[in-house]
PDB file of C-alpha atoms in Angstrom:
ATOM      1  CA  UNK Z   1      -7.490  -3.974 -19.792  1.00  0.00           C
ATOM      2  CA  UNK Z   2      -5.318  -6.823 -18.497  1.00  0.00           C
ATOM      3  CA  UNK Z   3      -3.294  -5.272 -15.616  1.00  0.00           C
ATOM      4  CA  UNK Z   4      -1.785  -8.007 -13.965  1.00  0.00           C
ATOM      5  CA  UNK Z   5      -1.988 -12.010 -14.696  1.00  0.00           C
ATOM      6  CA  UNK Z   6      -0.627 -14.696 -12.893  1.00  0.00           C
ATOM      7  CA  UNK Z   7      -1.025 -18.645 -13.278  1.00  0.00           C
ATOM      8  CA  UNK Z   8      -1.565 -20.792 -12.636  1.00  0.00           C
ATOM      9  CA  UNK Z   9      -4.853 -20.080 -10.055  1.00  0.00           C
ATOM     10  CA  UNK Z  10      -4.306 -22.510  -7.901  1.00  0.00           C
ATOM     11  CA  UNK Z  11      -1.568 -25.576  -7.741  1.00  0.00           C
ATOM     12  CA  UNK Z  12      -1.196 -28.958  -4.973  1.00  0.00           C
ATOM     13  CA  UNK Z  13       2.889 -29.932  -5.313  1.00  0.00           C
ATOM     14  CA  UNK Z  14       4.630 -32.648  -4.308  1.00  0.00           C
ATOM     15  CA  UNK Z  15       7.466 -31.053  -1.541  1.00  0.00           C
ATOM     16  CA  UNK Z  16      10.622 -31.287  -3.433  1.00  0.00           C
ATOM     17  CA  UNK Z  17       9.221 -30.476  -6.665  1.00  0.00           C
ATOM     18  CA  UNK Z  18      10.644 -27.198  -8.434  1.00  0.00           C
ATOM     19  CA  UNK Z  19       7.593 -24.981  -9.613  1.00  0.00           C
ATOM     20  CA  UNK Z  20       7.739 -21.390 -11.261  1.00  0.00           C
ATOM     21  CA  UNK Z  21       4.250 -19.025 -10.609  1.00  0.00           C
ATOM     22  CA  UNK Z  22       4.211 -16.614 -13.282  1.00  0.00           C
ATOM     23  CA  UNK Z  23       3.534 -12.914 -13.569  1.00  0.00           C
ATOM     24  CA  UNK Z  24       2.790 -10.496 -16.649  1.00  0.00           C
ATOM     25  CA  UNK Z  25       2.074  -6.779 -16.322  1.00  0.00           C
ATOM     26  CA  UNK Z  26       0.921  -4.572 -19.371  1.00  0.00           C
ATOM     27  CA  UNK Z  27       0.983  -1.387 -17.411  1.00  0.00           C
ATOM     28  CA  UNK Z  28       5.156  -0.492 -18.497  1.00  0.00           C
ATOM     29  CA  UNK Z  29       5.806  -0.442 -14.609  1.00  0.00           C
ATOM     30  CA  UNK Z  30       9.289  -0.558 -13.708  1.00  0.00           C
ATOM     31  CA  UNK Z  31       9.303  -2.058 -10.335  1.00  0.00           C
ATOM     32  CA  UNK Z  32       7.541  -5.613  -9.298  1.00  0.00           C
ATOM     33  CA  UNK Z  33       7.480  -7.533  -6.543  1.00  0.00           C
ATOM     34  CA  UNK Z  34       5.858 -11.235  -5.267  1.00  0.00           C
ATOM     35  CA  UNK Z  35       4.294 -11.551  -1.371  1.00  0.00           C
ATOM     36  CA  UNK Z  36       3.134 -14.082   0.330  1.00  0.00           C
ATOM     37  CA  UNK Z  37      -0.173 -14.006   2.517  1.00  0.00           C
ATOM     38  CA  UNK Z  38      -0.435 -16.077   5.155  1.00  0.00           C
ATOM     39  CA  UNK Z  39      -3.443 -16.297   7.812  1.00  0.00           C
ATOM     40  CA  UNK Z  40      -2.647 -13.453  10.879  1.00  0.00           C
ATOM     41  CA  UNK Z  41       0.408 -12.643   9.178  1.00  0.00           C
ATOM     42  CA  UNK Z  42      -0.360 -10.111   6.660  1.00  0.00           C
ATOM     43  CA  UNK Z  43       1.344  -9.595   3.229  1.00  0.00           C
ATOM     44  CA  UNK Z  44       5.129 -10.107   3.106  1.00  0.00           C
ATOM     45  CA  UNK Z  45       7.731  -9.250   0.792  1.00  0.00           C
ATOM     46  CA  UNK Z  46       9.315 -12.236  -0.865  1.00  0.00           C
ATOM     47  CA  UNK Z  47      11.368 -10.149  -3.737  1.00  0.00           C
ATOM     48  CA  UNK Z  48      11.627  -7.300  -6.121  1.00  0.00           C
ATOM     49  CA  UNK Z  49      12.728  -5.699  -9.160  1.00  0.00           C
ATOM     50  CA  UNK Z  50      13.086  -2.184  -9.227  1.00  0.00           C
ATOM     51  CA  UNK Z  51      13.732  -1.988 -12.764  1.00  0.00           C
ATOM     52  CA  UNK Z  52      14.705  -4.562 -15.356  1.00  0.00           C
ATOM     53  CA  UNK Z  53      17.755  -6.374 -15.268  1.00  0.00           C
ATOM     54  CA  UNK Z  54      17.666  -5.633 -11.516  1.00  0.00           C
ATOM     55  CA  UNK Z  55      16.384  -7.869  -8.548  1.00  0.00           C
ATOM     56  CA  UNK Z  56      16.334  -7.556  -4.453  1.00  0.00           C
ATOM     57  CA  UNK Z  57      15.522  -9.522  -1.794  1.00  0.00           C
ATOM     58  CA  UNK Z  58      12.591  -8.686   0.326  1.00  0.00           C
ATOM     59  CA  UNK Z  59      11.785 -10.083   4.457  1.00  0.00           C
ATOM     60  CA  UNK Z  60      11.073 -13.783   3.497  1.00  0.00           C
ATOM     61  CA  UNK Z  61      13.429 -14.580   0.483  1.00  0.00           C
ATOM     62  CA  UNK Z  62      14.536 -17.594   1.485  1.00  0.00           C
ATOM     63  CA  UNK Z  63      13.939 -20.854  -0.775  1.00  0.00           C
ATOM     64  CA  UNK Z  64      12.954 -18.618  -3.458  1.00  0.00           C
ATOM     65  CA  UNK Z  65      14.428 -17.054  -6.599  1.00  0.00           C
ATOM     66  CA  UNK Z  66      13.278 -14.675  -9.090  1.00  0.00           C
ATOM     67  CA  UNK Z  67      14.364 -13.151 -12.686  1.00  0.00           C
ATOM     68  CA  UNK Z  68      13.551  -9.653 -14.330  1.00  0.00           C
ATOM     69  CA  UNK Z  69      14.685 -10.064 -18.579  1.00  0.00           C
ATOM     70  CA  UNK Z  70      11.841  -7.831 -19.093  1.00  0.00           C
ATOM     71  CA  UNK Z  71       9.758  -5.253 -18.023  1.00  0.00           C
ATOM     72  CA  UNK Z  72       6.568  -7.277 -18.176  1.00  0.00           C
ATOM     73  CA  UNK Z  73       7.501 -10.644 -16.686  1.00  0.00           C
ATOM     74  CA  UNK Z  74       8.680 -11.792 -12.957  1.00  0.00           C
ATOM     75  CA  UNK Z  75       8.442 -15.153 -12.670  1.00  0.00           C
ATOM     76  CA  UNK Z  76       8.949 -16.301  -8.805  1.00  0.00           C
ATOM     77  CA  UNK Z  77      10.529 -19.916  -8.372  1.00  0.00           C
ATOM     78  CA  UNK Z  78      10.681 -22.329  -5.985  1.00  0.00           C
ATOM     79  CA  UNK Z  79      13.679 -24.822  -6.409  1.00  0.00           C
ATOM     80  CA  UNK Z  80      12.627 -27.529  -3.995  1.00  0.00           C
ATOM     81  CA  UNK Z  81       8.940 -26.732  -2.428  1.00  0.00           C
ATOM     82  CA  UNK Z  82       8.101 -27.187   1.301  1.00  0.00           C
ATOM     83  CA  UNK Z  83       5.372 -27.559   3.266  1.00  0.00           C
ATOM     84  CA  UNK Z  84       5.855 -23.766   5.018  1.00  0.00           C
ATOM     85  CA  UNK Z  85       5.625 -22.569   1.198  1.00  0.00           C
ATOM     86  CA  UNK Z  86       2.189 -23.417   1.581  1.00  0.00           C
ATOM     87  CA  UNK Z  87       0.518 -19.962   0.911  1.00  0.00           C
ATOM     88  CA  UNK Z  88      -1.265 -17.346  -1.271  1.00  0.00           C
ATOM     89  CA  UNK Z  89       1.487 -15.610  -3.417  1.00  0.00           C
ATOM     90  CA  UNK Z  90       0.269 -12.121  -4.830  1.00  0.00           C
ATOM     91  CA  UNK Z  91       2.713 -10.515  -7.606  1.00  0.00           C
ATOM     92  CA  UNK Z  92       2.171  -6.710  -7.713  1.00  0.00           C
ATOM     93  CA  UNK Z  93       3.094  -3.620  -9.938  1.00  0.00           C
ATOM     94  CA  UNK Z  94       4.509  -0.180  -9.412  1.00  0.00           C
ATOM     95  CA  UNK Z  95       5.469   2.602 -11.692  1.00  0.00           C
ATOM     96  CA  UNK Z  96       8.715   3.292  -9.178  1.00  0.00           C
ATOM     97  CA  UNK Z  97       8.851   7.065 -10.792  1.00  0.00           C
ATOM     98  CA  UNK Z  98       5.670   8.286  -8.981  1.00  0.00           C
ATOM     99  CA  UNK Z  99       6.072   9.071  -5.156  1.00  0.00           C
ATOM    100  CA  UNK Z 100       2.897   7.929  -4.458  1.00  0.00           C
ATOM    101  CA  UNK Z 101       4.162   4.494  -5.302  1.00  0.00           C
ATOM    102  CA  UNK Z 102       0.517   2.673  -5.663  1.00  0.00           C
ATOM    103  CA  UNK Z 103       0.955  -0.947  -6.123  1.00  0.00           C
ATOM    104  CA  UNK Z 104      -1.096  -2.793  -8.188  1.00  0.00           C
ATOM    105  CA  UNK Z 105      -2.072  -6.417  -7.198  1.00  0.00           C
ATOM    106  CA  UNK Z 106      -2.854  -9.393  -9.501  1.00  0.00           C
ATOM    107  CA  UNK Z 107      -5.237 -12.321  -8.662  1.00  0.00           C
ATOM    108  CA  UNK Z 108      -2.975 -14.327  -6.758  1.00  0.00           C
ATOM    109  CA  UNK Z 109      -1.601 -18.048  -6.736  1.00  0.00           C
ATOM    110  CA  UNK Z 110      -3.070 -20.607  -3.883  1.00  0.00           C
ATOM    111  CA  UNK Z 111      -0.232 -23.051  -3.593  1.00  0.00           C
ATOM    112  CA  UNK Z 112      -0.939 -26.209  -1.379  1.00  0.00           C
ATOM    113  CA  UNK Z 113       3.029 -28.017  -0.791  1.00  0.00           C
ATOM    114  CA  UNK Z 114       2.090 -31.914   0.807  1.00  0.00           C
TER     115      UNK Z 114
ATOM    116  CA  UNK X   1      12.740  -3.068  10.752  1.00  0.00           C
ATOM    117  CA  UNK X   2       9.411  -2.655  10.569  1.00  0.00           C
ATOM    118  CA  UNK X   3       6.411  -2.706  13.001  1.00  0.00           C
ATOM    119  CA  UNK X   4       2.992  -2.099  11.902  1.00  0.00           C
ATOM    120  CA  UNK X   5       0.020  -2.802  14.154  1.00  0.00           C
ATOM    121  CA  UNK X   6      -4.113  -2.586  13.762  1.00  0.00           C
ATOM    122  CA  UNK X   7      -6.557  -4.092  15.296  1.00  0.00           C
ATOM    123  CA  UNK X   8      -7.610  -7.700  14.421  1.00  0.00           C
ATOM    124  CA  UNK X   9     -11.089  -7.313  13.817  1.00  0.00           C
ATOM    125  CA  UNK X  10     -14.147  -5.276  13.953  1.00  0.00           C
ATOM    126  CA  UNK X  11     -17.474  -5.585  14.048  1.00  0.00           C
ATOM    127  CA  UNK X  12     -20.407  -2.440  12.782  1.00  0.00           C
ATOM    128  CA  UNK X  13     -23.903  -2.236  11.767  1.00  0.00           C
ATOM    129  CA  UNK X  14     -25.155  -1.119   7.873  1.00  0.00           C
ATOM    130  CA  UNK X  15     -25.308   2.773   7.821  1.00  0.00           C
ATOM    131  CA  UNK X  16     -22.718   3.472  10.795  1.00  0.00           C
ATOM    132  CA  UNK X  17     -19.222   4.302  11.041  1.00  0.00           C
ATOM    133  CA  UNK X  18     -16.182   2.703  11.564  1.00  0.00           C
ATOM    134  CA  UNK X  19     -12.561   3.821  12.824  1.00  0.00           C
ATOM    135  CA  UNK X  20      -9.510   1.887  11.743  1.00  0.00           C
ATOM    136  CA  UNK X  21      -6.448   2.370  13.595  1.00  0.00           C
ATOM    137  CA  UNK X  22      -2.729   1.198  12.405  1.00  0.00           C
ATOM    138  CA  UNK X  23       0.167   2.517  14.360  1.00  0.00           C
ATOM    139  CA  UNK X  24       3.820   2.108  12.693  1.00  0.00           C
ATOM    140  CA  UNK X  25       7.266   1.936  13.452  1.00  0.00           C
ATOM    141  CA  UNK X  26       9.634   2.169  10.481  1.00  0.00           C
ATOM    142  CA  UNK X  27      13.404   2.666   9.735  1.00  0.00           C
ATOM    143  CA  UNK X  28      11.885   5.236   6.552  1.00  0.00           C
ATOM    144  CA  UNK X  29       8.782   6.624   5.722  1.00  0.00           C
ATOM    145  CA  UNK X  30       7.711   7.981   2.175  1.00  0.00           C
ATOM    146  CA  UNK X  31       3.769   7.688   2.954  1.00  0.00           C
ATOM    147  CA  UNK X  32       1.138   5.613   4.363  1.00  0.00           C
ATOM    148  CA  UNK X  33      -1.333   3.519   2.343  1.00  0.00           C
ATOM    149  CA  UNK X  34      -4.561   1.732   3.236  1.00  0.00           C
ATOM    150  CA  UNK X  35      -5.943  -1.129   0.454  1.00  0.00           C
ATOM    151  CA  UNK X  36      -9.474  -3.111   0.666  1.00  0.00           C
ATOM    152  CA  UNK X  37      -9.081  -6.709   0.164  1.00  0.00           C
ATOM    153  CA  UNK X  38     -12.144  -8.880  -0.236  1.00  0.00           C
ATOM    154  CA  UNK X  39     -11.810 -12.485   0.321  1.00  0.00           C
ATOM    155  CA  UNK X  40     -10.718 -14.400  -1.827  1.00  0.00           C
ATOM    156  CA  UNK X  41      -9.624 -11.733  -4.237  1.00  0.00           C
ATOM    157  CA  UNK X  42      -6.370  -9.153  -4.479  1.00  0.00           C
ATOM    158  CA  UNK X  43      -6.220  -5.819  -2.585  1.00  0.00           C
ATOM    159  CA  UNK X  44      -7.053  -2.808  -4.142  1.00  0.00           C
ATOM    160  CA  UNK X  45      -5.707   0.275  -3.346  1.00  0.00           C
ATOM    161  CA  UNK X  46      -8.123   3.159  -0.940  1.00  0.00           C
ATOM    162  CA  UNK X  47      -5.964   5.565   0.011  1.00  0.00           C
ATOM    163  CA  UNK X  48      -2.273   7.244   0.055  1.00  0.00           C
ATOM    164  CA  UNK X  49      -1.192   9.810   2.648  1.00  0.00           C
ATOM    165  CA  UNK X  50       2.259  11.784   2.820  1.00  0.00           C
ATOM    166  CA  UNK X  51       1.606  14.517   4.763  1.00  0.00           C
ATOM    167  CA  UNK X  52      -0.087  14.782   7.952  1.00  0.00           C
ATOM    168  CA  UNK X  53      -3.751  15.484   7.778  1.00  0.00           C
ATOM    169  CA  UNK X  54      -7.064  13.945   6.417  1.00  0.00           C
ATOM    170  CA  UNK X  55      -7.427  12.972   2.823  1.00  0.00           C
ATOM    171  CA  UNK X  56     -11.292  12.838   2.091  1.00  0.00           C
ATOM    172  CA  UNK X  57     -12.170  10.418  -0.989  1.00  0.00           C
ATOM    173  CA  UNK X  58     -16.483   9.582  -1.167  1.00  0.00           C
ATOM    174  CA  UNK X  59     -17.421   7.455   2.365  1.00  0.00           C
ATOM    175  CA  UNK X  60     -13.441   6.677   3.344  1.00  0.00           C
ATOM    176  CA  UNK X  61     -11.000   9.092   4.503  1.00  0.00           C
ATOM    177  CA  UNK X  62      -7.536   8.375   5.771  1.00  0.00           C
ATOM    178  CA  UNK X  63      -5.719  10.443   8.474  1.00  0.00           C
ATOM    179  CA  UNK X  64      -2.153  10.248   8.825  1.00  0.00           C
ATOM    180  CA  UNK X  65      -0.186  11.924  11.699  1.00  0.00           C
ATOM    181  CA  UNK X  66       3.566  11.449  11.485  1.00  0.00           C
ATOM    182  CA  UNK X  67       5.342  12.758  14.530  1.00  0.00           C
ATOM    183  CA  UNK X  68       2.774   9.922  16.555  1.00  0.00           C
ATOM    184  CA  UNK X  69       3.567   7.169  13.815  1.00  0.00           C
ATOM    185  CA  UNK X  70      -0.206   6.823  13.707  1.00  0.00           C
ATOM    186  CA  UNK X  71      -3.052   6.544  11.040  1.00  0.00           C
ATOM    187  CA  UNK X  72      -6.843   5.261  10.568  1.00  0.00           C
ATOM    188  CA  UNK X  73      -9.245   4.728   7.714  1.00  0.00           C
ATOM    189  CA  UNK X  74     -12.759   6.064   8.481  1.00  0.00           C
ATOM    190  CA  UNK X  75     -15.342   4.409   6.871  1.00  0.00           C
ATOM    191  CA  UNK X  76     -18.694   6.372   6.544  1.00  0.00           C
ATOM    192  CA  UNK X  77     -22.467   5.363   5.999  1.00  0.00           C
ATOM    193  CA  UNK X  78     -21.079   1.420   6.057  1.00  0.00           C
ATOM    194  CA  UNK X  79     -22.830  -0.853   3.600  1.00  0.00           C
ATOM    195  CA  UNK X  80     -22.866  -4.620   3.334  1.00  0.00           C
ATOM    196  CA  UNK X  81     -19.905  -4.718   0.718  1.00  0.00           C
ATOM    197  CA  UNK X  82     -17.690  -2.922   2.776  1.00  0.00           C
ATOM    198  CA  UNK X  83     -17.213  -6.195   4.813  1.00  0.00           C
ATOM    199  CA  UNK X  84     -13.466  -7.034   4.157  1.00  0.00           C
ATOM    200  CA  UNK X  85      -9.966  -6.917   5.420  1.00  0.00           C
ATOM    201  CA  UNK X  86      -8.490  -3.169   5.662  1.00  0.00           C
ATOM    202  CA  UNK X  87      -4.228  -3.250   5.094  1.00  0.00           C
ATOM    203  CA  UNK X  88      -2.361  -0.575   6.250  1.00  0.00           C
ATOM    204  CA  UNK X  89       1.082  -0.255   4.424  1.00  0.00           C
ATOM    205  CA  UNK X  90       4.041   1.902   5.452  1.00  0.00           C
ATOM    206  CA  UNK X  91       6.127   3.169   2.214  1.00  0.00           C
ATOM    207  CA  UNK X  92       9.555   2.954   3.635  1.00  0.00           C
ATOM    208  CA  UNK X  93      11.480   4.109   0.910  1.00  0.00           C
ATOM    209  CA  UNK X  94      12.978   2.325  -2.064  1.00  0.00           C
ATOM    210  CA  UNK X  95       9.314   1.680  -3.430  1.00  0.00           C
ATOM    211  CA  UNK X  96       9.032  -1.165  -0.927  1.00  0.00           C
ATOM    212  CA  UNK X  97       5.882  -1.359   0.989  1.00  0.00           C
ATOM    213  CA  UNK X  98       5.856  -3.131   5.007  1.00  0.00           C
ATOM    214  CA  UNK X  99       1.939  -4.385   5.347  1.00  0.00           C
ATOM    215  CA  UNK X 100       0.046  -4.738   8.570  1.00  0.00           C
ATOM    216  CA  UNK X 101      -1.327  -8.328   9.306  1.00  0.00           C
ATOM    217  CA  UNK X 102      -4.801  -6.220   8.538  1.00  0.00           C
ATOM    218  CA  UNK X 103      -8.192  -5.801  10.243  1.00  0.00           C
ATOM    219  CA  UNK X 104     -11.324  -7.874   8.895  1.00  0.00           C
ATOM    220  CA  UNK X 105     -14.231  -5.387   9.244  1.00  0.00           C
ATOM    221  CA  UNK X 106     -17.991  -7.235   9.004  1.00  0.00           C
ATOM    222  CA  UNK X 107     -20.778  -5.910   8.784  1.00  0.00           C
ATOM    223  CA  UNK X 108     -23.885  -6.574   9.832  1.00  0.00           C
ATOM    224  CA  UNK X 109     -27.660  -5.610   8.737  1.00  0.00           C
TER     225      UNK X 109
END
């Protein structure tokens, strides 16, 4: 039982540099979205996908961009990294047709922008 | 927007029992969920409450009231491995979930 991957781990960039985290589900969820954890601040939404084909922003979308072709993969990119992208990025799962809504987390990404 | 508050951290001795408190503020509300997030690792889900009242599930329960906007996550008979951070998450509607910054719960021996 997979669940939900990311990679890489963990990652040091260069600011400037464009770098894509990656997410794959094997649970057929429709919706998926990528947070960011920072220290005192909790979990926050960076953006979703509801469905395939589909994709929303969340509270902190800025400097990010994501895609949805498929139901299992929702890559998150970051065009030109800064610094304050320096974080713990967590890609999760729903199946958006049950009310209870239960997310499903995967490992994470530690990203370190100098 | 959103506003979802609980307490920083906490501190409770093996065997005891420990109250965690999130109070919300939220433009929607489709349910209240608490995860358990270990350092280091992703959160896993605990708990999912709807309707007002207490949801029992082994040592944790979760107790949702919504005319107050209030919750908490009881933790019973606390052992060493329950030390982690406690998330309390407001379902707002549209599948999207608005987290609290979390309470770190240690506990001692």
């Amino acid at each position: 039982i997979a669940g939900i991957t990311q990679a890489p781990t963990s990652q040091i960039l260069a600011a400037g540099r464009r770098m894509t985290l990656r997410c794959t589900q094997d649970m057929r969820h429709n919706a998926m979205y990528w947070y960011r954890q920072d220290l005192g601040l909790g979990l926050r939404l960076i953006h979703y996908s509801n469905t395939a084909g589909t994709t929303g922003k969340g509270e902190v979308p800025d400097g990010y961009s994501v895609s949805r072709a498929n139901t299992d993969d929702f890559p998150l990119t970051l065009a030109s990294a800064v610094p304050s992208q320096t974080s713990v990025y967590f890609c999760a799962s729903s199946d958006g047709t049950s009310g209870a809504n239960e997310q499903f987390f995967g490992p994470g990404t530690r990203l370190t922008v100098l | 927007g959103q506003n979802i508050d609980q307490p920083t951290e906490m501190t409770a001795t093996e065997g005891a029992i420990v109250q965690i408190n999130c109070t919300y503020q939220t433009s929607g509300f489709n349910g209240l969920f608490w995860y358990q997030q270990h350092a280091g690792e992703a959160p896993t889900f605990l708990s999912y409450n709807v309707l007002d009242g207490l949801e029992e599930k082994g040592r944790f329960s979760s107790f949702l009231s919504r005319s107050k906007g209030y919750s908490y996550l009881l933790l019973k008979e606390l052992q060493m491995k329950d030390s982690a951070s406690y998330l309390c998450a407001v379902n707002g509607g549209d599948y999207k979930l608005s987290f609290g910054a979390g309470t770190t719960v240690t506990v001692r021996a």
